[in-house]
Amino acid sequence: MSKNDLANALGWGVIVIGIIGSFLAGNAYRLVSYSSSGYVNGSYNFGVAISGIIASILFGIIFIFIGEILTTEYENRDKIASLYDQMNNELNKDSM
């Protein structure tokens, strides 16, 4: 597995696990309200869930973009090496 594939897989993993974890965190960190009779009410914390989903998507996209940048770098490096070899072959032909 190359570095660009690893960064891409890591990005998707961060997105999927982050979304699942955000839903669980919204349930774990409940909003608590007290009534005048002393009754405690715990409701789902949508703020934590939505914040976690947005953060995991952003961090996952960053990893995916890093993978794309690495892919482009490897392709360009191969193209430059190919052009360099062609240039050397042409120069060697002309000098003979």
Coordinates of C-alpha atoms in Angstrom, one line a residue:
M1 CA 0.0 0.0 0.0
S2 CA 1.5 3.3 -1.0
K3 CA 1.4 6.5 1.0
N4 CA -1.3 8.1 -1.1
D5 CA -3.6 5.0 -0.7
L6 CA -2.9 5.1 3.1
A7 CA -3.8 8.8 3.3
N8 CA -7.0 8.2 1.3
A9 CA -8.0 5.2 3.5
L10 CA -7.1 7.1 6.7
G11 CA -9.3 10.0 5.5
W12 CA -12.3 7.8 4.9
G13 CA -11.7 6.1 8.2
V14 CA -11.7 9.4 10.0
I15 CA -14.9 10.4 8.4
V16 CA -16.8 7.1 9.1
I17 CA -15.5 6.6 12.6
G18 CA -15.9 10.3 13.4
I19 CA -19.6 10.3 12.3
I20 CA -20.4 7.2 14.3
G21 CA -18.5 8.6 17.4
S22 CA -20.3 11.9 17.1
F23 CA -23.7 10.3 17.3
L24 CA -22.5 8.3 20.4
A25 CA -21.0 11.4 21.9
G26 CA -24.3 13.3 21.5
N27 CA -26.0 10.6 23.5
A28 CA -23.2 10.3 26.1
Y29 CA -23.0 14.1 26.8
R30 CA -26.7 14.7 27.3
L31 CA -28.1 18.2 28.0
V32 CA -29.5 18.2 31.5
S33 CA -32.4 20.4 32.6
Y34 CA -34.1 20.6 36.0
S35 CA -37.7 21.3 36.5
S36 CA -39.1 23.2 39.5
S37 CA -40.4 19.9 41.0
G38 CA -36.8 18.5 41.0
Y39 CA -37.3 16.3 37.9
V40 CA -34.1 15.9 35.9
N41 CA -34.5 15.7 32.1
G42 CA -31.6 14.6 29.9
S43 CA -32.0 15.2 26.2
Y44 CA -29.8 14.4 23.2
N45 CA -27.0 16.9 22.7
F46 CA -27.3 17.8 19.0
G47 CA -24.5 20.5 19.3
V48 CA -21.9 17.9 20.2
A49 CA -23.1 15.5 17.5
I50 CA -23.2 18.1 14.7
S51 CA -19.8 19.7 15.8
G52 CA -18.2 16.2 15.8
I53 CA -19.6 15.3 12.4
I54 CA -18.4 18.6 10.8
A55 CA -14.9 18.2 12.4
S56 CA -14.6 14.6 11.3
I57 CA -15.6 15.4 7.7
L58 CA -13.1 18.3 7.6
F59 CA -10.2 16.3 8.9
G60 CA -11.1 13.4 6.6
I61 CA -11.2 15.7 3.6
I62 CA -7.7 17.0 4.6
F63 CA -6.3 13.5 4.6
I64 CA -8.0 12.7 1.3
F65 CA -6.5 15.9 -0.2
I66 CA -3.0 14.9 1.1
G67 CA -3.4 11.6 -0.7
E68 CA -4.4 13.3 -3.9
I69 CA -1.4 15.6 -3.6
L70 CA 0.9 12.6 -3.1
T71 CA -0.6 10.9 -6.2
T72 CA 0.0 14.0 -8.3
E73 CA 3.5 14.3 -7.0
Y74 CA 4.3 10.6 -7.9
E75 CA 2.8 11.0 -11.4
N76 CA 4.7 14.2 -12.1
R77 CA 7.9 12.7 -10.8
D78 CA 7.5 9.7 -13.2
K79 CA 6.8 12.1 -16.1
I80 CA 9.8 14.2 -15.4
A81 CA 12.0 11.2 -15.2
S82 CA 10.7 9.9 -18.5
L83 CA 11.2 13.3 -20.1
Y84 CA 14.8 13.5 -18.7
D85 CA 15.5 10.0 -20.1
Q86 CA 14.2 11.1 -23.5
M87 CA 16.3 14.2 -23.5
N88 CA 19.4 12.2 -22.6
N89 CA 18.7 9.7 -25.4
E90 CA 18.4 12.6 -27.9
L91 CA 21.6 14.2 -26.7
N92 CA 23.5 10.9 -26.9
K93 CA 22.2 10.3 -30.4
D94 CA 23.4 13.8 -31.5
S95 CA 26.8 13.4 -30.0
M96 CA 27.5 10.1 -31.9

